[in-house]
Coordinates of C-alpha atoms and ligand atoms in Angstrom, one line a residue:
M28 CA 18.2 46.0 26.1
P29 CA 19.7 43.7 23.4
A30 CA 23.1 42.2 23.7
F31 CA 24.6 45.1 21.9
K32 CA 28.2 45.7 22.6
V33 CA 30.6 48.5 22.0
I34 CA 34.4 47.9 21.5
V35 CA 36.1 51.1 22.7
V36 CA 39.6 51.4 21.2
G37 CA 41.8 53.6 23.5
A38 CA 41.7 54.1 27.3
G39 CA 42.6 57.8 27.2
P40 CA 40.4 60.2 29.1
V41 CA 37.8 60.3 26.3
G42 CA 37.6 56.4 26.1
L43 CA 37.3 56.2 29.9
V44 CA 34.5 58.8 30.0
A45 CA 32.8 56.8 27.2
G46 CA 33.0 53.8 29.5
H47 CA 31.2 55.7 32.3
C48 CA 28.5 57.0 29.9
L49 CA 27.9 53.6 28.4
T50 CA 27.7 52.0 31.9
H51 CA 25.0 54.5 32.9
A52 CA 23.2 54.0 29.6
G53 CA 23.1 50.2 30.2
I54 CA 25.1 49.5 27.1
E55 CA 27.7 46.7 27.2
F56 CA 31.3 47.5 26.3
E57 CA 34.9 46.6 26.6
I58 CA 37.9 48.9 26.3
L59 CA 41.1 47.9 24.4
E60 CA 44.2 49.9 25.3
R61 CA 47.6 49.8 23.5
R62 CA 49.7 50.6 26.6
D63 CA 50.6 47.9 29.1
D64 CA 50.0 50.2 32.1
F65 CA 48.4 53.5 33.0
D66 CA 51.3 55.9 33.6
L67 CA 49.7 58.0 36.3
N68 CA 52.7 60.3 36.5
A69 CA 52.3 61.3 32.9
G70 CA 50.8 64.4 31.5
A71 CA 50.7 68.0 32.6
S72 CA 47.5 69.5 33.9
T73 CA 44.0 69.2 32.3
A74 CA 41.1 71.5 32.9
L75 CA 37.4 70.7 32.6
W76 CA 35.1 73.6 31.8
P77 CA 31.8 73.7 33.6
D78 CA 29.7 72.1 30.9
N79 CA 31.7 68.9 31.4
V80 CA 31.8 69.3 35.2
R81 CA 28.0 68.8 34.8
V82 CA 28.8 65.5 33.0
L83 CA 31.1 64.5 35.9
D84 CA 28.2 65.3 38.2
Q85 CA 25.8 63.1 36.2
L86 CA 28.3 60.2 36.3
G87 CA 28.6 60.5 40.1
L88 CA 32.2 61.5 40.0
L89 CA 32.0 65.1 41.1
D90 CA 32.4 64.7 44.8
E91 CA 35.7 62.9 44.4
A92 CA 36.8 65.2 41.5
R93 CA 36.4 68.1 43.9
T94 CA 39.0 66.6 46.3
L95 CA 41.5 66.3 43.4
R96 CA 40.9 69.7 41.9
I97 CA 43.7 72.2 42.0
P98 CA 42.0 75.5 42.7
Y99 CA 42.9 78.6 40.6
H100 CA 41.5 82.1 40.8
S101 CA 43.8 84.4 38.8
K102 CA 45.5 84.5 35.5
I103 CA 48.7 86.6 35.2
C104 CA 50.2 87.4 31.8
I105 CA 53.9 88.3 31.6
R106 CA 56.6 89.1 29.0
S107 CA 59.7 87.0 28.5
D108 CA 61.6 89.2 31.0
G109 CA 59.0 88.5 33.7
S110 CA 57.3 91.9 33.6
Q111 CA 53.6 91.8 34.1
I112 CA 51.2 92.5 31.2
S113 CA 48.0 92.0 33.0
R114 CA 46.3 90.2 35.9
S115 CA 42.7 89.2 36.3
R116 CA 40.4 87.0 38.4
M117 CA 39.3 85.3 35.2
L118 CA 39.4 81.8 36.6
A119 CA 37.3 82.7 39.7
A120 CA 34.8 84.3 37.4
V121 CA 34.1 81.1 35.6
E122 CA 32.2 79.8 38.6
E123 CA 30.1 82.9 38.9
L124 CA 29.1 82.7 35.2
H125 CA 28.4 79.0 35.1
G126 CA 27.7 77.8 38.6
H127 CA 30.4 75.1 38.4
P128 CA 34.0 76.1 38.6
W129 CA 36.8 75.6 36.1
M130 CA 38.3 72.4 37.4
L131 CA 42.0 71.8 36.8
F132 CA 43.6 68.4 37.6
H133 CA 46.9 66.6 37.3
R134 CA 46.1 64.7 34.2
G135 CA 47.3 61.4 35.8
E136 CA 44.9 61.9 38.7
L137 CA 42.0 62.6 36.4
V138 CA 42.7 59.5 34.4
D139 CA 43.2 57.5 37.6
L140 CA 39.8 58.7 38.9
L141 CA 38.1 57.7 35.6
R142 CA 39.8 54.3 35.6
R143 CA 39.3 53.4 39.3
R144 CA 35.6 54.4 39.4
L145 CA 34.6 52.5 36.3
P146 CA 32.5 49.6 37.4
E147 CA 34.1 46.2 36.7
S148 CA 37.2 48.0 35.3
S149 CA 39.4 45.0 35.7
T150 CA 37.3 42.9 33.3
R151 CA 36.3 45.7 31.0
I152 CA 39.6 47.4 30.3
H153 CA 42.2 45.2 28.5
T154 CA 45.7 46.7 28.4
G155 CA 48.5 45.6 26.0
K156 CA 46.0 45.4 23.1
V157 CA 47.2 47.2 20.0
V158 CA 44.3 47.2 17.6
Q159 CA 45.6 46.5 14.1
S160 CA 42.7 45.5 11.9
I161 CA 38.9 45.3 11.8
Q162 CA 36.5 42.9 10.0
T163 CA 32.9 43.9 9.6
N164 CA 30.0 41.6 8.7
D165 CA 26.2 41.8 8.8
K166 CA 26.1 41.0 12.5
G167 CA 28.9 43.0 13.9
I168 CA 32.6 43.6 14.0
T169 CA 35.7 41.8 15.0
V170 CA 39.0 43.5 15.8
T171 CA 42.4 41.9 15.8
C172 CA 45.2 43.0 18.0
A173 CA 48.9 42.8 17.6
D174 CA 49.0 39.8 20.0
D175 CA 46.6 37.9 17.6
T176 CA 43.7 38.1 20.1
T177 CA 40.3 39.0 18.6
H178 CA 37.4 40.9 20.2
T179 CA 33.9 40.8 18.8
G180 CA 31.1 43.4 19.3
S181 CA 28.4 45.3 17.5
M182 CA 30.4 48.5 16.8
I183 CA 33.7 50.2 17.4
L184 CA 34.2 53.6 19.1
G185 CA 37.7 54.8 18.0
V186 CA 39.1 57.0 20.7
D187 CA 42.7 56.2 20.0
G188 CA 44.1 59.8 19.9
V189 CA 45.6 62.0 17.3
N190 CA 47.6 59.2 15.6
S191 CA 44.4 57.2 15.3
T192 CA 44.7 53.8 13.7
I193 CA 40.9 53.6 13.6
R194 CA 40.7 56.9 11.6
R195 CA 43.1 55.3 9.1
L196 CA 41.0 52.1 8.9
I197 CA 37.8 54.1 8.3
A198 CA 39.4 55.9 5.5
S199 CA 40.4 52.7 3.8
Q200 CA 37.0 51.0 4.3
P201 CA 35.1 50.3 1.1
T202 CA 32.3 52.8 1.3
V203 CA 31.5 52.0 -2.3
P204 CA 31.3 48.4 -3.6
A205 CA 34.8 47.1 -4.2
A206 CA 34.1 46.6 -7.9
Q207 CA 33.6 50.3 -8.4
K208 CA 36.7 51.3 -6.7
P209 CA 40.0 52.0 -8.5
S210 CA 42.1 49.1 -7.2
N211 CA 45.5 50.7 -7.2
T212 CA 44.8 53.3 -4.5
T213 CA 45.3 52.8 -0.8
P214 CA 43.5 55.8 0.7
R215 CA 45.0 57.2 3.9
P216 CA 43.8 60.3 5.6
P217 CA 46.4 63.0 5.7
P218 CA 47.8 63.3 9.2
M219 CA 46.9 66.5 10.9
K220 CA 49.2 69.5 10.5
S221 CA 51.3 71.1 13.3
S222 CA 52.4 74.7 13.3
Y223 CA 53.7 74.5 16.8
V224 CA 55.8 72.2 18.9
G225 CA 55.2 71.7 22.6
L226 CA 57.2 70.7 25.7
Y227 CA 55.0 70.0 28.7
G228 CA 55.1 68.3 32.1
H229 CA 55.3 68.9 35.8
S230 CA 58.0 70.0 38.2
A231 CA 58.6 70.1 42.0
Y232 CA 57.0 73.1 43.6
I233 CA 59.4 76.0 44.1
P234 CA 58.5 77.9 47.3
G235 CA 58.3 81.6 46.8
A236 CA 58.7 81.5 43.1
M237 CA 55.0 81.7 42.3
E238 CA 51.8 82.7 43.7
E239 CA 49.4 79.9 44.7
G240 CA 46.1 79.8 42.7
C241 CA 47.7 81.7 39.8
F242 CA 48.0 80.6 36.3
Y243 CA 50.9 82.3 34.5
E244 CA 51.1 82.8 30.8
T245 CA 54.2 84.1 29.1
H246 CA 53.6 86.1 25.9
A247 CA 56.4 86.5 23.4
R248 CA 57.2 86.4 19.7
D249 CA 56.2 83.0 18.3
M250 CA 56.2 81.3 21.7
T251 CA 54.1 81.1 24.8
F252 CA 54.3 79.3 28.2
Q253 CA 51.6 78.3 30.6
V254 CA 52.5 77.6 34.2
G255 CA 50.2 76.7 37.1
V256 CA 50.9 75.9 40.8
A257 CA 49.3 73.0 42.6
A258 CA 49.1 73.8 46.2
P259 CA 47.8 70.4 47.5
T260 CA 50.2 68.3 45.5
D261 CA 53.3 70.4 45.8
K262 CA 53.8 70.4 42.0
C263 CA 53.7 73.0 39.3
Y264 CA 52.6 72.2 35.8
F265 CA 54.1 73.7 32.7
A266 CA 53.6 73.8 28.9
C267 CA 55.8 75.7 26.4
F268 CA 54.8 76.1 22.8
K269 CA 57.0 77.4 20.0
R270 CA 56.1 78.1 16.4
L271 CA 57.8 75.8 13.9
P272 CA 59.7 77.4 11.0
H273 CA 57.4 75.5 8.7
P274 CA 54.1 73.6 9.4
T275 CA 54.6 69.9 9.3
T276 CA 52.5 66.7 9.0
A277 CA 55.5 64.6 10.1
Q278 CA 55.0 62.2 13.0
H279 CA 58.2 62.4 15.0
T280 CA 59.1 61.0 18.4
F281 CA 61.4 63.5 20.0
T282 CA 64.5 62.1 21.8
D283 CA 65.6 63.2 25.3
S284 CA 68.4 65.2 23.8
E285 CA 66.1 67.0 21.4
K286 CA 63.9 67.8 24.3
D287 CA 66.8 69.1 26.4
A288 CA 68.0 71.2 23.5
F289 CA 64.6 72.7 23.0
A290 CA 64.4 73.4 26.8
A291 CA 67.8 75.1 26.6
S292 CA 66.6 77.4 23.9
L293 CA 63.9 78.6 26.2
A294 CA 66.0 78.6 29.4
D295 CA 66.1 82.4 29.9
V296 CA 62.4 83.0 29.2
H297 CA 60.4 83.7 32.4
A298 CA 57.8 81.2 33.4
T299 CA 56.6 83.3 36.3
T300 CA 57.4 86.9 37.4
S301 CA 60.5 85.8 39.3
L302 CA 61.4 82.4 37.8
T303 CA 63.0 81.4 34.5
F304 CA 62.2 78.3 32.6
R305 CA 65.7 77.0 33.4
E306 CA 64.9 76.7 37.1
L307 CA 61.6 75.1 36.4
Y308 CA 62.9 72.5 33.9
A309 CA 65.8 71.6 36.2
R310 CA 63.2 70.3 38.7
A311 CA 61.0 68.5 36.1
Q312 CA 59.5 65.2 37.4
W313 CA 58.0 64.3 34.0
S314 CA 58.1 66.0 30.6
H315 CA 57.3 65.2 27.0
M316 CA 57.9 67.0 23.7
A317 CA 55.5 66.6 20.8
Y318 CA 54.2 68.4 17.7
I319 CA 50.9 70.1 18.4
E320 CA 48.5 69.0 15.7
E321 CA 45.5 71.0 14.8
G322 CA 42.4 70.1 12.8
V323 CA 39.2 68.2 12.3
A324 CA 39.5 64.8 10.5
T325 CA 38.7 65.5 6.9
S326 CA 37.7 62.0 6.2
P327 CA 34.3 60.8 7.5
W328 CA 34.1 60.1 11.2
S329 CA 32.3 56.8 10.6
S330 CA 31.8 53.9 8.3
D331 CA 30.4 50.3 8.7
R332 CA 29.8 50.1 12.4
I333 CA 32.9 52.2 13.3
V334 CA 32.8 55.8 14.7
L335 CA 35.4 58.2 16.0
A336 CA 35.5 60.6 18.9
G337 CA 38.1 62.6 20.9
D338 CA 41.5 63.6 19.5
A339 CA 41.1 61.0 16.8
A340 CA 38.3 63.1 15.3
H341 CA 39.3 66.7 16.4
K342 CA 42.6 67.9 17.7
M343 CA 43.4 71.4 18.8
T344 CA 46.1 73.5 20.5
P345 CA 46.0 73.1 24.3
N346 CA 46.1 76.8 25.3
A347 CA 42.4 77.2 25.9
G348 CA 42.1 73.8 27.6
L349 CA 39.4 72.6 25.2
G350 CA 40.7 69.4 23.6
L351 CA 39.4 66.9 26.2
N352 CA 36.3 69.0 26.8
C353 CA 35.5 68.7 23.1
G354 CA 36.0 65.0 23.2
I355 CA 33.7 64.5 26.2
Q356 CA 31.0 66.5 24.5
S357 CA 31.3 64.3 21.4
V358 CA 31.0 61.2 23.6
V359 CA 27.9 62.6 25.4
V360 CA 26.2 63.4 22.1
L361 CA 27.0 60.0 20.7
V362 CA 25.9 58.0 23.7
N363 CA 22.7 60.0 24.0
Q364 CA 21.8 59.1 20.4
L365 CA 22.9 55.5 20.6
R366 CA 20.9 54.9 23.8
W367 CA 17.8 56.3 22.1
L368 CA 18.2 54.0 19.2
L369 CA 18.6 51.0 21.6
V370 CA 15.6 51.8 23.9
Q371 CA 13.3 52.3 20.9
K372 CA 13.7 48.7 19.8
P373 CA 14.7 46.9 23.0
D374 CA 14.1 43.4 21.5
S375 CA 16.3 43.5 18.4
E376 CA 19.8 44.6 17.7
P377 CA 20.0 47.6 15.4
G378 CA 21.3 46.8 12.0
E379 CA 24.1 48.6 10.2
E380 CA 21.7 51.1 8.5
A381 CA 20.3 52.2 11.8
L382 CA 23.7 52.6 13.4
M383 CA 25.0 54.6 10.4
G384 CA 22.0 56.8 10.8
V385 CA 23.0 57.5 14.4
F386 CA 26.7 58.0 13.5
R387 CA 25.8 60.5 10.7
A388 CA 23.5 62.5 13.0
Y389 CA 26.2 62.5 15.6
E390 CA 28.8 63.8 13.2
A391 CA 26.4 66.4 11.8
E392 CA 25.8 67.7 15.3
R393 CA 29.5 67.7 16.4
R394 CA 31.5 68.7 13.3
K395 CA 30.7 72.4 13.5
P396 CA 31.2 73.0 17.3
A397 CA 34.4 70.9 17.0
A398 CA 35.7 73.0 14.1
E399 CA 34.8 76.2 16.1
M400 CA 36.8 74.9 19.1
V401 CA 39.8 74.1 16.9
K402 CA 39.6 77.7 15.6
L403 CA 39.2 79.3 19.0
S404 CA 42.1 77.2 20.3
A405 CA 44.2 78.3 17.3
T406 CA 43.6 81.9 18.3
A407 CA 44.3 81.2 21.9
M408 CA 47.7 80.0 20.8
R409 CA 48.5 82.7 18.2
A410 CA 47.5 85.8 20.1
P411 CA 49.8 85.3 23.1
A412 CA 52.5 84.0 20.8
W413 CA 52.2 87.4 19.0
R414 CA 51.7 85.8 15.5
N415 CA 51.7 89.3 14.0
R416 CA 52.4 92.9 14.9
V417 CA 48.7 93.6 15.5
W418 CA 48.5 90.9 18.2
R419 CA 51.8 92.0 19.7
F420 CA 50.5 95.6 20.2
V421 CA 46.9 94.7 21.1
D422 CA 47.9 92.1 23.5
Q423 CA 50.3 94.3 25.5
Y424 CA 48.7 97.7 25.3
V425 CA 45.0 97.4 24.4
L426 CA 43.7 94.2 26.1
P427 CA 45.1 94.9 29.6
R428 CA 43.3 98.3 29.6
I429 CA 39.9 96.9 28.7
G430 CA 40.1 93.8 30.8
G431 CA 40.8 91.6 27.8
D432 CA 40.9 88.2 29.6
M433 CA 37.5 88.9 31.3
L434 CA 36.0 90.0 28.0
V435 CA 37.2 86.9 26.2
L436 CA 35.8 84.7 29.0
R437 CA 32.4 86.4 29.0
Y438 CA 31.9 86.8 25.3
V439 CA 33.8 83.9 23.8
F440 CA 34.4 81.0 26.2
A441 CA 31.1 81.5 28.2
M442 CA 29.2 81.2 24.9
V443 CA 30.9 77.9 24.1
V444 CA 30.4 76.5 27.6
R445 CA 26.7 77.5 27.7
E446 CA 26.0 75.4 24.6
G447 CA 27.5 72.3 26.2
V448 CA 25.2 69.3 26.2
P449 CA 24.6 67.0 29.2
L450 CA 23.6 63.4 29.1
D451 CA 19.9 63.2 28.4
F452 CA 19.1 60.3 30.7
L453 CA 20.9 61.2 34.0
E454 CA 20.0 63.6 36.6
E455 CA 22.4 66.4 37.7
R456 CA 22.5 66.2 41.5
A457 CA 24.4 69.4 41.8
F458 CA 22.6 71.3 39.1
K459 CA 23.8 74.9 38.8
E460 CA 23.1 77.5 36.1
G461 CA 25.2 80.4 37.1
T462 CA 24.5 83.9 35.8
N463 CA 25.1 82.8 32.2
G464 CA 22.4 80.1 31.9
V465 CA 23.0 76.6 30.6
R466 CA 21.3 74.1 28.3
V467 CA 18.9 72.0 30.3
V468 CA 17.5 68.5 29.7
L469 CA 14.3 67.6 31.4
I470 CA 14.5 63.9 32.1
N471 CA 11.1 62.3 31.6
E472 CA 9.2 60.5 28.8
F473 CA 10.2 63.5 26.7
T474 CA 13.5 65.2 26.4
V475 CA 13.5 69.0 26.0
T476 CA 16.7 70.7 25.3
G477 CA 17.0 74.5 25.3
V478 CA 18.9 77.3 26.8
V479 CA 17.7 78.7 30.1
P480 CA 17.1 82.4 29.5
V481 CA 19.5 84.6 31.5
Ligands
FAD19 C1 50.1 70.1 27.4 C2 48.6 69.8 27.1 C3 47.7 70.3 28.0 C4 46.3 70.0 27.7 N1 45.4 70.6 28.5 C5 44.1 70.4 28.3 C6 43.1 71.0 29.1 O1 43.4 71.7 30.1 N2 41.8 70.7 28.9 C7 41.4 69.9 27.8 O2 40.2 69.8 27.6 N3 42.3 69.4 27.0 C8 43.6 69.6 27.2 N4 44.6 69.0 26.4 C9 44.1 68.1 25.4 C10 43.8 66.7 25.9 O3 44.9 66.2 26.5 C11 43.4 65.7 24.8 O4 42.3 66.4 24.0 C12 42.9 64.4 25.3 O5 43.9 63.7 25.9 C13 42.3 63.5 24.2 O6 41.9 62.3 24.8 P1 41.7 61.1 23.9 O7 41.2 60.0 24.9 O8 40.9 61.4 22.7 O9 43.1 60.7 23.3 P2 44.5 60.2 24.0 O10 44.6 60.9 25.3 O11 45.5 60.4 23.0 O12 44.3 58.7 24.3 C14 44.3 57.8 23.2 C15 44.5 56.4 23.8 O13 44.4 55.4 22.8 C16 45.5 54.5 22.9 N5 45.7 53.9 21.6 C17 46.2 54.5 20.5 N6 46.3 53.7 19.4 C18 45.7 52.5 19.8 C19 45.5 51.2 19.2 N7 45.8 51.0 17.9 N8 44.9 50.2 19.9 C20 44.6 50.4 21.2 N9 44.8 51.6 21.9 C21 45.4 52.6 21.2 C22 46.6 55.3 23.4 O14 47.6 54.5 24.0 C23 45.9 56.3 24.4 O15 45.8 55.7 25.7 C24 45.9 69.2 26.6 C25 46.9 68.6 25.8 C26 48.2 68.9 26.1 C27 49.3 68.3 25.2
NAG20 C1 51.8 60.5 17.9 O1 52.9 59.9 17.3 C2 54.1 60.7 17.5 C3 55.2 60.0 16.6 O2 55.3 58.6 16.8 C4 54.5 60.7 19.0 O3 55.6 61.5 19.2 C5 53.3 61.4 19.7 O4 53.6 61.4 21.1 C6 52.0 60.6 19.4 N1 50.9 61.2 20.0 C7 50.1 60.6 20.9 C8 49.0 61.4 21.5 O5 50.2 59.4 21.1

């Protein structure tokens, strides 16, 4: 393989998964991360759906992931006064359908697993590196960080989150010769729009206030809570979302007093059947308030040796637990294609044209499923937050009678998960196909992708 090197910008979960995929693909890389440290206490919980559990298996991380997983079986939907709307074994059913379970982690523990198990992580991950600018030439790219250090490689993978600097730099790259461009415009992609604001984090476990293995969801007008209990770690995880009076594209860092005021406005709303949010928030060990952006980057995902993935390219509401899953899928598709390009011509570095071909094919494959996940996640926010009277009625009186959560799992989520793509060059040691069937990749001289018939 040539001395091809990827500069990964951002060591969020998607950047770290990219590191693992590149390692297995035999592609050299380094990761530049803005933060000085990994804050392993940060974040609420993060779920992986079974299509990405398959990827963990391929990366050799599944055994350890199983020890960190917080097991859930049931979902309980309640009203703001704590009265129950419905209860189902939806989360246990995921495993029957797909073979692998729905795996929920403390976000910090998942990030820690990905960081710790990355080979040569101490020399490959560089913290305190705020990427500020990029120079491209015929041979490769050079990025410059805020501390004036430079890093050189063959391409950049921008996985720097929703406020992506790389997305901004792509949009301002000259895609047409400078001479043909109007000189007085500095194109900037519009930031993504938020219709909801969220407060999320984790609290100390409160004995007796919640049933273990249950994921609670509060349904109310223009707001929703999700709360889960972590038996092995004695924590519970919470996320509250409230509709904004007007959608905004503002980028705002909420202060602690804004956060506390927001929490106070939700204090009497039940987070579980017997517990109000006041009691939960009083025991918070970490929390964060942020706008919840939604959308797929309208500007191209790539230009001149630079390509985006993760929240930088596609951002969604968290209710369905799809954001990171979508990001991992993007990385899998990109690394599959990049690896094929490199193995085809092992003796020469691919030029910019060949790389752009891969980036365009990748974007063409991922844009549509990403947009569908954004839409599905939008509904998963708006239905329990009773965006209109129809939802308010259907959600309380129709769905519980027809097993709504199970139907949504079987006919909506299961269809998305089934289309998930694994890496096409690594075996699945714990291959499972469940009752729903999965896409398979036969690893050989030839790659065959298809859906196993049910
Ligand atoms: C409450 C909540 C619950 C969620 N639950 C789930 C779930 O259950 N399942 C799921 O799939 N998804 C979930 N998500 C979504 C998921 O967290 C995101 O999709 C995921 O974190 C995206 O990862 P990322 O690596 O693309 O971006 P990020 O996690 O935002 O990481 C980007 C990284 O890039 C770094 N960076 C930024 N700018 C620069 C720069 N200029 N130079 C260098 N580094 C830079 C940042 O410091 C950061 O470390 C949830 C989100 C929230 C808010
Ligand atoms: C994006 O920027 C806003 C405003 O600076 C901040 O509050 C938010 O936490 C950032 N999001 C991420 C994921 O870094």
